[in-house]
Amino acid sequence: MEYYVKSVVPIIESNYDKFTTVEKNIADFFIQNRKKVDFSAKAIAERLFVSEASLSRFAKKCGYRGYREFIYQYEETFIEKKESITGNTRMVLNAYQELLNKTYSLVDEAQLARICRYLSRAERVLVCGKGSSGLAASEMEIRFMRIGVDIDSVLDSDLIRMQAVFQDKRSLVFGISISGEQEEILFLLREAYRRGAKTVLLTANNKEEYVKFCTEVILVPSLRHLNHGNVISPQFPILVMLDIIYSYYVEQDKYKKETLHDNTLRALQEGNRKKHSMSDQSMGDLM
């Protein structure tokens, strides 16, 4: 049996900030609900004290043609959790599993293929983030650099703004912001896009304005509506998505990229051997 199932919950979460107060009330119900009940429009409207028209508008903002299509997918993929969460270990592992399920639901393979083409064609790649997103940006630089990508990561606010003016049609720029509201990241993407660069935003917040300056928007799961989300590293959903992009990219000309990776590994090992040799020699001179 497949362990992962498509779910509408991360789609609801990524569009949450678009909703009216009434629609957020509807969203909260579907995000938090863990029981199989009567999901008909009439029953849910009565339960939530909203109109059936509000349910329809809510479903359309989530990208469905109407409430019937939305609820069909919700029921089709709804899994009632029978086990109770006990103990910190199970709590954390269940939270990670929920994030993985949400990532599975958000992955767009056609989009990943396009981004890998951008990576192959770009003469230089820039990836930027602040805080925990910055740590993920640094990890992306190290991993992709080892397979031949000319990539730099920038974490400092002023440097991010300055780098914006150096981007052009030869560039591919990744901005990482879970909230989608980090001012420096949005400035970078706007300026780079205006100068002809391909731009990719990794975020948990899907806003209509992004289409004006983002070539691609990669949605990652939000911790905001996750039970015990406060114990999960905010880097985790970003790193999972970056791992998926990395695996797709490595598959293109796999032999060449694996050879580059092995060569960098040997270079690091050789460097460590020389350091140890010099250290041993220094100790010998002191004795």
PDB file of C-alpha atoms in Angstrom:
ATOM      1  CA  MET A   1       0.000   0.000   0.000  1.00  0.00           C
ATOM      2  CA  GLU A   2       1.289   3.504  -0.810  1.00  0.00           C
ATOM      3  CA  TYR A   3       2.359   5.353   2.324  1.00  0.00           C
ATOM      4  CA  TYR A   4       1.853   8.828   0.912  1.00  0.00           C
ATOM      5  CA  VAL A   5      -1.486  10.158  -0.284  1.00  0.00           C
ATOM      6  CA  LYS A   6      -2.456  13.331  -2.074  1.00  0.00           C
ATOM      7  CA  SER A   7      -4.137  15.766   0.286  1.00  0.00           C
ATOM      8  CA  VAL A   8      -5.940  19.070  -0.185  1.00  0.00           C
ATOM      9  CA  VAL A   9      -4.835  20.354   3.244  1.00  0.00           C
ATOM     10  CA  PRO A  10      -1.471  21.859   2.134  1.00  0.00           C
ATOM     11  CA  ILE A  11      -3.304  23.534  -0.765  1.00  0.00           C
ATOM     12  CA  ILE A  12      -5.700  25.126   1.730  1.00  0.00           C
ATOM     13  CA  GLU A  13      -2.769  26.229   3.894  1.00  0.00           C
ATOM     14  CA  SER A  14      -0.814  27.776   1.023  1.00  0.00           C
ATOM     15  CA  ASN A  15      -3.847  29.896   0.058  1.00  0.00           C
ATOM     16  CA  TYR A  16      -4.867  30.736   3.629  1.00  0.00           C
ATOM     17  CA  ASP A  17      -3.954  34.431   3.510  1.00  0.00           C
ATOM     18  CA  LYS A  18      -6.221  34.952   0.489  1.00  0.00           C
ATOM     19  CA  PHE A  19      -9.337  33.961   2.446  1.00  0.00           C
ATOM     20  CA  THR A  20     -11.943  36.219   4.007  1.00  0.00           C
ATOM     21  CA  THR A  21     -12.789  35.764   7.691  1.00  0.00           C
ATOM     22  CA  VAL A  22     -15.653  33.426   6.775  1.00  0.00           C
ATOM     23  CA  GLU A  23     -13.420  31.424   4.424  1.00  0.00           C
ATOM     24  CA  LYS A  24     -10.719  31.127   7.095  1.00  0.00           C
ATOM     25  CA  ASN A  25     -13.348  29.633   9.386  1.00  0.00           C
ATOM     26  CA  ILE A  26     -14.080  27.046   6.670  1.00  0.00           C
ATOM     27  CA  ALA A  27     -10.357  26.457   6.104  1.00  0.00           C
ATOM     28  CA  ASP A  28      -9.730  25.922   9.825  1.00  0.00           C
ATOM     29  CA  PHE A  29     -12.396  23.231   9.919  1.00  0.00           C
ATOM     30  CA  PHE A  30     -10.923  21.235   7.021  1.00  0.00           C
ATOM     31  CA  ILE A  31      -7.337  21.670   8.266  1.00  0.00           C
ATOM     32  CA  GLN A  32      -8.110  20.535  11.810  1.00  0.00           C
ATOM     33  CA  ASN A  33     -10.780  17.926  11.129  1.00  0.00           C
ATOM     34  CA  ARG A  34      -9.767  14.325  11.851  1.00  0.00           C
ATOM     35  CA  LYS A  35     -13.160  12.605  11.617  1.00  0.00           C
ATOM     36  CA  LYS A  36     -15.187  11.336   8.705  1.00  0.00           C
ATOM     37  CA  VAL A  37     -18.511  13.189   8.829  1.00  0.00           C
ATOM     38  CA  ASP A  38     -21.206  14.269   6.411  1.00  0.00           C
ATOM     39  CA  PHE A  39     -19.253  16.571   4.084  1.00  0.00           C
ATOM     40  CA  SER A  40     -22.203  17.597   1.906  1.00  0.00           C
ATOM     41  CA  ALA A  41     -22.484  21.321   1.242  1.00  0.00           C
ATOM     42  CA  LYS A  42     -25.735  21.520   3.207  1.00  0.00           C
ATOM     43  CA  ALA A  43     -24.333  19.709   6.258  1.00  0.00           C
ATOM     44  CA  ILE A  44     -21.070  21.670   6.376  1.00  0.00           C
ATOM     45  CA  ALA A  45     -22.871  24.983   5.815  1.00  0.00           C
ATOM     46  CA  GLU A  46     -25.137  24.256   8.793  1.00  0.00           C
ATOM     47  CA  ARG A  47     -22.251  23.020  10.931  1.00  0.00           C
ATOM     48  CA  LEU A  48     -20.089  26.119  10.291  1.00  0.00           C
ATOM     49  CA  PHE A  49     -22.979  28.635  10.100  1.00  0.00           C
ATOM     50  CA  VAL A  50     -21.991  29.732   6.592  1.00  0.00           C
ATOM     51  CA  SER A  51     -23.784  29.751   3.241  1.00  0.00           C
ATOM     52  CA  GLU A  52     -23.296  27.106   0.550  1.00  0.00           C
ATOM     53  CA  ALA A  53     -22.171  29.957  -1.731  1.00  0.00           C
ATOM     54  CA  SER A  54     -19.315  30.664   0.735  1.00  0.00           C
ATOM     55  CA  LEU A  55     -18.235  27.024   0.481  1.00  0.00           C
ATOM     56  CA  SER A  56     -18.192  27.326  -3.298  1.00  0.00           C
ATOM     57  CA  ARG A  57     -16.110  30.539  -3.218  1.00  0.00           C
ATOM     58  CA  PHE A  58     -13.711  28.920  -0.741  1.00  0.00           C
ATOM     59  CA  ALA A  59     -13.231  25.878  -3.001  1.00  0.00           C
ATOM     60  CA  LYS A  60     -12.587  28.081  -6.044  1.00  0.00           C
ATOM     61  CA  LYS A  61      -9.909  30.070  -4.170  1.00  0.00           C
ATOM     62  CA  CYS A  62      -8.219  26.720  -3.493  1.00  0.00           C
ATOM     63  CA  GLY A  63      -8.088  26.093  -7.245  1.00  0.00           C
ATOM     64  CA  TYR A  64     -11.099  23.804  -7.656  1.00  0.00           C
ATOM     65  CA  ARG A  65     -14.065  24.315  -9.957  1.00  0.00           C
ATOM     66  CA  GLY A  66     -16.455  24.170  -7.023  1.00  0.00           C
ATOM     67  CA  TYR A  67     -17.201  22.647  -3.647  1.00  0.00           C
ATOM     68  CA  ARG A  68     -18.194  19.281  -5.113  1.00  0.00           C
ATOM     69  CA  GLU A  69     -14.769  18.793  -6.762  1.00  0.00           C
ATOM     70  CA  PHE A  70     -12.999  20.007  -3.618  1.00  0.00           C
ATOM     71  CA  ILE A  71     -14.851  17.675  -1.263  1.00  0.00           C
ATOM     72  CA  TYR A  72     -14.451  14.714  -3.610  1.00  0.00           C
ATOM     73  CA  GLN A  73     -10.677  15.027  -3.294  1.00  0.00           C
ATOM     74  CA  TYR A  74     -10.877  15.732   0.425  1.00  0.00           C
ATOM     75  CA  GLU A  75     -12.921  12.575   1.064  1.00  0.00           C
ATOM     76  CA  GLU A  76     -10.871  10.503  -1.368  1.00  0.00           C
ATOM     77  CA  THR A  77      -7.627  11.197   0.479  1.00  0.00           C
ATOM     78  CA  PHE A  78      -8.963  11.593   4.014  1.00  0.00           C
ATOM     79  CA  ILE A  79      -7.219   9.287   6.456  1.00  0.00           C
ATOM     80  CA  GLU A  80      -8.593   8.975   9.949  1.00  0.00           C
ATOM     81  CA  LYS A  81      -5.712   8.593  12.402  1.00  0.00           C
ATOM     82  CA  LYS A  82      -6.627   5.733  14.728  1.00  0.00           C
ATOM     83  CA  GLU A  83      -3.495   5.746  16.857  1.00  0.00           C
ATOM     84  CA  SER A  84      -3.205   8.246  19.667  1.00  0.00           C
ATOM     85  CA  ILE A  85      -0.007  10.272  19.861  1.00  0.00           C
ATOM     86  CA  THR A  86       1.872   9.362  23.014  1.00  0.00           C
ATOM     87  CA  GLY A  87       5.375  10.361  23.943  1.00  0.00           C
ATOM     88  CA  ASN A  88       7.696  12.974  22.483  1.00  0.00           C
ATOM     89  CA  THR A  89       9.302  10.579  19.992  1.00  0.00           C
ATOM     90  CA  ARG A  90       6.003   9.656  18.373  1.00  0.00           C
ATOM     91  CA  MET A  91       4.850  13.277  18.465  1.00  0.00           C
ATOM     92  CA  VAL A  92       7.915  14.489  16.544  1.00  0.00           C
ATOM     93  CA  LEU A  93       7.933  11.577  14.070  1.00  0.00           C
ATOM     94  CA  ASN A  94       4.222  12.029  13.346  1.00  0.00           C
ATOM     95  CA  ALA A  95       4.806  15.736  12.718  1.00  0.00           C
ATOM     96  CA  TYR A  96       7.600  14.950  10.270  1.00  0.00           C
ATOM     97  CA  GLN A  97       5.441  12.331   8.564  1.00  0.00           C
ATOM     98  CA  GLU A  98       2.647  14.865   8.157  1.00  0.00           C
ATOM     99  CA  LEU A  99       5.101  17.306   6.578  1.00  0.00           C
ATOM    100  CA  LEU A 100       6.306  14.624   4.160  1.00  0.00           C
ATOM    101  CA  ASN A 101       2.722  13.853   3.188  1.00  0.00           C
ATOM    102  CA  LYS A 102       2.084  17.537   2.581  1.00  0.00           C
ATOM    103  CA  THR A 103       5.244  17.843   0.481  1.00  0.00           C
ATOM    104  CA  TYR A 104       4.085  14.895  -1.619  1.00  0.00           C
ATOM    105  CA  SER A 105       0.795  16.678  -2.216  1.00  0.00           C
ATOM    106  CA  LEU A 106       2.473  19.929  -3.292  1.00  0.00           C
ATOM    107  CA  VAL A 107       5.175  18.550  -5.612  1.00  0.00           C
ATOM    108  CA  ASP A 108       4.681  19.536  -9.255  1.00  0.00           C
ATOM    109  CA  GLU A 109       6.921  17.293 -11.349  1.00  0.00           C
ATOM    110  CA  ALA A 110       6.485  19.338 -14.530  1.00  0.00           C
ATOM    111  CA  GLN A 111       7.627  22.410 -12.591  1.00  0.00           C
ATOM    112  CA  LEU A 112      10.674  20.560 -11.246  1.00  0.00           C
ATOM    113  CA  ALA A 113      11.634  19.566 -14.785  1.00  0.00           C
ATOM    114  CA  ARG A 114      11.455  23.222 -15.877  1.00  0.00           C
ATOM    115  CA  ILE A 115      13.600  24.369 -12.953  1.00  0.00           C
ATOM    116  CA  CYS A 116      16.225  21.728 -13.756  1.00  0.00           C
ATOM    117  CA  ARG A 117      16.352  23.061 -17.322  1.00  0.00           C
ATOM    118  CA  TYR A 118      16.896  26.572 -15.923  1.00  0.00           C
ATOM    119  CA  LEU A 119      19.733  25.188 -13.769  1.00  0.00           C
ATOM    120  CA  SER A 120      21.355  23.549 -16.789  1.00  0.00           C
ATOM    121  CA  ARG A 121      21.200  26.714 -18.904  1.00  0.00           C
ATOM    122  CA  ALA A 122      22.092  29.350 -16.287  1.00  0.00           C
ATOM    123  CA  GLU A 123      25.654  30.691 -16.327  1.00  0.00           C
ATOM    124  CA  ARG A 124      25.379  31.603 -12.678  1.00  0.00           C
ATOM    125  CA  VAL A 125      22.962  30.740  -9.880  1.00  0.00           C
ATOM    126  CA  LEU A 126      22.222  32.791  -6.781  1.00  0.00           C
ATOM    127  CA  VAL A 127      20.277  31.492  -3.769  1.00  0.00           C
ATOM    128  CA  CYS A 128      19.303  33.783  -0.896  1.00  0.00           C
ATOM    129  CA  GLY A 129      17.542  33.486   2.434  1.00  0.00           C
ATOM    130  CA  LYS A 130      17.469  34.948   5.952  1.00  0.00           C
ATOM    131  CA  GLY A 131      17.621  33.084   9.275  1.00  0.00           C
ATOM    132  CA  SER A 132      16.796  29.389   8.950  1.00  0.00           C
ATOM    133  CA  SER A 133      16.078  29.957   5.247  1.00  0.00           C
ATOM    134  CA  GLY A 134      19.619  31.286   4.943  1.00  0.00           C
ATOM    135  CA  LEU A 135      20.990  28.064   6.406  1.00  0.00           C
ATOM    136  CA  ALA A 136      19.034  26.139   3.763  1.00  0.00           C
ATOM    137  CA  ALA A 137      20.474  28.471   1.090  1.00  0.00           C
ATOM    138  CA  SER A 138      24.014  27.685   2.280  1.00  0.00           C
ATOM    139  CA  GLU A 139      23.256  23.962   2.151  1.00  0.00           C
ATOM    140  CA  MET A 140      21.952  24.337  -1.409  1.00  0.00           C
ATOM    141  CA  GLU A 141      25.159  26.118  -2.456  1.00  0.00           C
ATOM    142  CA  ILE A 142      27.396  23.382  -1.044  1.00  0.00           C
ATOM    143  CA  ARG A 143      25.418  20.547  -2.613  1.00  0.00           C
ATOM    144  CA  PHE A 144      24.980  22.007  -6.091  1.00  0.00           C
ATOM    145  CA  MET A 145      28.510  23.415  -6.227  1.00  0.00           C
ATOM    146  CA  ARG A 146      29.834  19.854  -5.845  1.00  0.00           C
ATOM    147  CA  ILE A 147      28.117  18.773  -9.067  1.00  0.00           C
ATOM    148  CA  GLY A 148      29.403  21.635 -11.204  1.00  0.00           C
ATOM    149  CA  VAL A 149      26.862  24.423 -10.724  1.00  0.00           C
ATOM    150  CA  ASP A 150      28.316  27.950 -10.517  1.00  0.00           C
ATOM    151  CA  ILE A 151      26.287  28.896  -7.442  1.00  0.00           C
ATOM    152  CA  ASP A 152      26.585  31.360  -4.562  1.00  0.00           C
ATOM    153  CA  SER A 153      24.459  31.787  -1.453  1.00  0.00           C
ATOM    154  CA  VAL A 154      23.878  35.163   0.223  1.00  0.00           C
ATOM    155  CA  LEU A 155      22.420  35.590   3.711  1.00  0.00           C
ATOM    156  CA  ASP A 156      23.171  39.221   4.623  1.00  0.00           C
ATOM    157  CA  SER A 157      20.368  41.759   4.028  1.00  0.00           C
ATOM    158  CA  ASP A 158      22.567  44.430   2.435  1.00  0.00           C
ATOM    159  CA  LEU A 159      24.412  41.916   0.244  1.00  0.00           C
ATOM    160  CA  ILE A 160      21.112  40.458  -0.953  1.00  0.00           C
ATOM    161  CA  ARG A 161      19.987  43.925  -2.081  1.00  0.00           C
ATOM    162  CA  MET A 162      23.323  44.653  -3.763  1.00  0.00           C
ATOM    163  CA  GLN A 163      23.367  41.314  -5.579  1.00  0.00           C
ATOM    164  CA  ALA A 164      20.022  42.185  -7.163  1.00  0.00           C
ATOM    165  CA  VAL A 165      21.621  44.727  -9.512  1.00  0.00           C
ATOM    166  CA  PHE A 166      24.153  42.196 -10.879  1.00  0.00           C
ATOM    167  CA  GLN A 167      21.595  39.717 -12.197  1.00  0.00           C
ATOM    168  CA  ASP A 168      20.682  39.444 -15.880  1.00  0.00           C
ATOM    169  CA  LYS A 169      19.317  36.988 -18.450  1.00  0.00           C
ATOM    170  CA  ARG A 170      22.235  34.617 -17.783  1.00  0.00           C
ATOM    171  CA  SER A 171      21.213  34.285 -14.117  1.00  0.00           C
ATOM    172  CA  LEU A 172      18.918  31.988 -12.165  1.00  0.00           C
ATOM    173  CA  VAL A 173      17.904  33.381  -8.765  1.00  0.00           C
ATOM    174  CA  PHE A 174      16.366  31.377  -5.911  1.00  0.00           C
ATOM    175  CA  GLY A 175      14.728  33.238  -3.029  1.00  0.00           C
ATOM    176  CA  ILE A 176      13.727  31.289   0.087  1.00  0.00           C
ATOM    177  CA  SER A 177      11.079  32.755   2.388  1.00  0.00           C
ATOM    178  CA  ILE A 178       8.572  30.533   4.199  1.00  0.00           C
ATOM    179  CA  SER A 179       6.325  33.504   4.950  1.00  0.00           C
ATOM    180  CA  GLY A 180       6.762  34.927   1.452  1.00  0.00           C
ATOM    181  CA  GLU A 181       7.065  38.357   3.055  1.00  0.00           C
ATOM    182  CA  GLN A 182      10.830  38.776   3.594  1.00  0.00           C
ATOM    183  CA  GLU A 183      11.403  42.249   2.152  1.00  0.00           C
ATOM    184  CA  GLU A 184      14.991  41.697   0.975  1.00  0.00           C
ATOM    185  CA  ILE A 185      14.119  38.463  -0.800  1.00  0.00           C
ATOM    186  CA  LEU A 186      11.152  40.015  -2.626  1.00  0.00           C
ATOM    187  CA  PHE A 187      13.288  43.016  -3.623  1.00  0.00           C
ATOM    188  CA  LEU A 188      15.950  40.670  -5.025  1.00  0.00           C
ATOM    189  CA  LEU A 189      13.421  38.672  -7.050  1.00  0.00           C
ATOM    190  CA  ARG A 190      11.718  41.801  -8.430  1.00  0.00           C
ATOM    191  CA  GLU A 191      14.980  43.431  -9.503  1.00  0.00           C
ATOM    192  CA  ALA A 192      16.469  40.235 -10.929  1.00  0.00           C
ATOM    193  CA  TYR A 193      13.279  39.481 -12.880  1.00  0.00           C
ATOM    194  CA  ARG A 194      13.173  43.041 -14.223  1.00  0.00           C
ATOM    195  CA  ARG A 195      16.741  42.584 -15.487  1.00  0.00           C
ATOM    196  CA  GLY A 196      15.882  39.382 -17.352  1.00  0.00           C
ATOM    197  CA  ALA A 197      16.869  36.679 -14.844  1.00  0.00           C
ATOM    198  CA  LYS A 198      14.825  33.551 -14.174  1.00  0.00           C
ATOM    199  CA  THR A 199      13.488  33.761 -10.612  1.00  0.00           C
ATOM    200  CA  VAL A 200      12.257  31.007  -8.279  1.00  0.00           C
ATOM    201  CA  LEU A 201      10.584  31.583  -4.905  1.00  0.00           C
ATOM    202  CA  LEU A 202      10.307  28.802  -2.304  1.00  0.00           C
ATOM    203  CA  THR A 203       7.476  29.683   0.077  1.00  0.00           C
ATOM    204  CA  ALA A 204       4.548  28.304   2.053  1.00  0.00           C
ATOM    205  CA  ASN A 205       2.382  31.287   1.158  1.00  0.00           C
ATOM    206  CA  ASN A 206       0.820  31.415  -2.296  1.00  0.00           C
ATOM    207  CA  LYS A 207       0.107  35.027  -3.313  1.00  0.00           C
ATOM    208  CA  GLU A 208      -1.208  36.242  -6.651  1.00  0.00           C
ATOM    209  CA  GLU A 209       1.348  39.081  -6.779  1.00  0.00           C
ATOM    210  CA  TYR A 210       4.231  36.615  -7.154  1.00  0.00           C
ATOM    211  CA  VAL A 211       3.369  35.967 -10.804  1.00  0.00           C
ATOM    212  CA  LYS A 212       4.534  39.525 -11.566  1.00  0.00           C
ATOM    213  CA  PHE A 213       8.168  38.806 -10.702  1.00  0.00           C
ATOM    214  CA  CYS A 214       8.595  35.037 -10.211  1.00  0.00           C
ATOM    215  CA  THR A 215       9.227  32.643 -13.074  1.00  0.00           C
ATOM    216  CA  GLU A 216       8.285  29.794 -10.716  1.00  0.00           C
ATOM    217  CA  VAL A 217       6.786  29.592  -7.212  1.00  0.00           C
ATOM    218  CA  ILE A 218       7.601  26.352  -5.384  1.00  0.00           C
ATOM    219  CA  LEU A 219       5.160  25.699  -2.558  1.00  0.00           C
ATOM    220  CA  VAL A 220       6.493  24.015   0.577  1.00  0.00           C
ATOM    221  CA  PRO A 221       4.435  22.881   3.579  1.00  0.00           C
ATOM    222  CA  SER A 222       3.674  25.373   6.323  1.00  0.00           C
ATOM    223  CA  LEU A 223       4.355  24.648   9.982  1.00  0.00           C
ATOM    224  CA  ARG A 224       1.694  27.162  10.978  1.00  0.00           C
ATOM    225  CA  HIS A 225      -1.236  24.727  11.031  1.00  0.00           C
ATOM    226  CA  LEU A 226       0.778  21.683  12.051  1.00  0.00           C
ATOM    227  CA  ASN A 227       0.151  20.096  15.451  1.00  0.00           C
ATOM    228  CA  HIS A 228       3.374  20.493  17.463  1.00  0.00           C
ATOM    229  CA  GLY A 229       4.874  22.478  14.565  1.00  0.00           C
ATOM    230  CA  ASN A 230       6.839  24.503  17.109  1.00  0.00           C
ATOM    231  CA  VAL A 231       9.182  21.542  17.734  1.00  0.00           C
ATOM    232  CA  ILE A 232      10.047  21.090  14.034  1.00  0.00           C
ATOM    233  CA  SER A 233      12.994  22.894  12.458  1.00  0.00           C
ATOM    234  CA  PRO A 234      11.660  25.451   9.948  1.00  0.00           C
ATOM    235  CA  GLN A 235      14.445  24.330   7.583  1.00  0.00           C
ATOM    236  CA  PHE A 236      12.979  20.851   7.210  1.00  0.00           C
ATOM    237  CA  PRO A 237      10.284  21.451   4.550  1.00  0.00           C
ATOM    238  CA  ILE A 238      12.735  23.604   2.554  1.00  0.00           C
ATOM    239  CA  LEU A 239      15.497  20.988   2.671  1.00  0.00           C
ATOM    240  CA  VAL A 240      13.109  18.228   1.595  1.00  0.00           C
ATOM    241  CA  MET A 241      12.088  20.238  -1.479  1.00  0.00           C
ATOM    242  CA  LEU A 242      15.722  21.093  -2.270  1.00  0.00           C
ATOM    243  CA  ASP A 243      16.581  17.388  -2.028  1.00  0.00           C
ATOM    244  CA  ILE A 244      13.860  16.627  -4.570  1.00  0.00           C
ATOM    245  CA  ILE A 245      15.178  19.320  -6.951  1.00  0.00           C
ATOM    246  CA  TYR A 246      18.726  17.986  -6.462  1.00  0.00           C
ATOM    247  CA  SER A 247      17.667  14.419  -7.302  1.00  0.00           C
ATOM    248  CA  TYR A 248      15.919  15.589 -10.489  1.00  0.00           C
ATOM    249  CA  TYR A 249      18.931  17.647 -11.530  1.00  0.00           C
ATOM    250  CA  VAL A 250      21.424  14.832 -10.893  1.00  0.00           C
ATOM    251  CA  GLU A 251      19.364  12.528 -13.127  1.00  0.00           C
ATOM    252  CA  GLN A 252      20.218  14.794 -16.067  1.00  0.00           C
ATOM    253  CA  ASP A 253      23.638  13.616 -17.291  1.00  0.00           C
ATOM    254  CA  LYS A 254      23.917  11.483 -14.165  1.00  0.00           C
ATOM    255  CA  TYR A 255      27.356   9.981 -14.885  1.00  0.00           C
ATOM    256  CA  LYS A 256      29.016  13.390 -15.335  1.00  0.00           C
ATOM    257  CA  LYS A 257      27.488  14.828 -12.153  1.00  0.00           C
ATOM    258  CA  GLU A 258      28.337  11.782 -10.056  1.00  0.00           C
ATOM    259  CA  THR A 259      31.925  11.994 -11.341  1.00  0.00           C
ATOM    260  CA  LEU A 260      32.126  15.674 -10.343  1.00  0.00           C
ATOM    261  CA  HIS A 261      30.727  14.831  -6.912  1.00  0.00           C
ATOM    262  CA  ASP A 262      33.289  12.042  -6.422  1.00  0.00           C
ATOM    263  CA  ASN A 263      36.121  14.340  -7.556  1.00  0.00           C
ATOM    264  CA  THR A 264      35.159  16.994  -4.984  1.00  0.00           C
ATOM    265  CA  LEU A 265      35.022  14.306  -2.313  1.00  0.00           C
ATOM    266  CA  ARG A 266      38.525  13.107  -3.219  1.00  0.00           C
ATOM    267  CA  ALA A 267      39.794  16.700  -3.190  1.00  0.00           C
ATOM    268  CA  LEU A 268      38.416  17.171   0.329  1.00  0.00           C
ATOM    269  CA  GLN A 269      39.933  13.899   1.528  1.00  0.00           C
ATOM    270  CA  GLU A 270      43.306  14.810   0.011  1.00  0.00           C
ATOM    271  CA  GLY A 271      43.159  18.191   1.748  1.00  0.00           C
ATOM    272  CA  ASN A 272      42.415  16.540   5.105  1.00  0.00           C
ATOM    273  CA  ARG A 273      45.313  14.084   4.648  1.00  0.00           C
ATOM    274  CA  LYS A 274      47.726  16.976   3.991  1.00  0.00           C
ATOM    275  CA  LYS A 275      46.489  18.838   7.080  1.00  0.00           C
ATOM    276  CA  HIS A 276      47.039  15.784   9.257  1.00  0.00           C
ATOM    277  CA  SER A 277      50.472  15.197   7.714  1.00  0.00           C
ATOM    278  CA  MET A 278      51.559  18.802   8.354  1.00  0.00           C
ATOM    279  CA  SER A 279      50.185  18.637  11.892  1.00  0.00           C
ATOM    280  CA  ASP A 280      52.123  15.429  12.604  1.00  0.00           C
ATOM    281  CA  GLN A 281      55.304  16.985  11.172  1.00  0.00           C
ATOM    282  CA  SER A 282      54.884  20.071  13.366  1.00  0.00           C
ATOM    283  CA  MET A 283      54.448  17.908  16.449  1.00  0.00           C
ATOM    284  CA  GLY A 284      57.604  15.996  15.497  1.00  0.00           C
ATOM    285  CA  ASP A 285      59.591  19.221  15.213  1.00  0.00           C
ATOM    286  CA  LEU A 286      58.495  20.248  18.720  1.00  0.00           C
ATOM    287  CA  MET A 287      59.569  16.964  20.272  1.00  0.00           C
TER     288      MET A 287
END
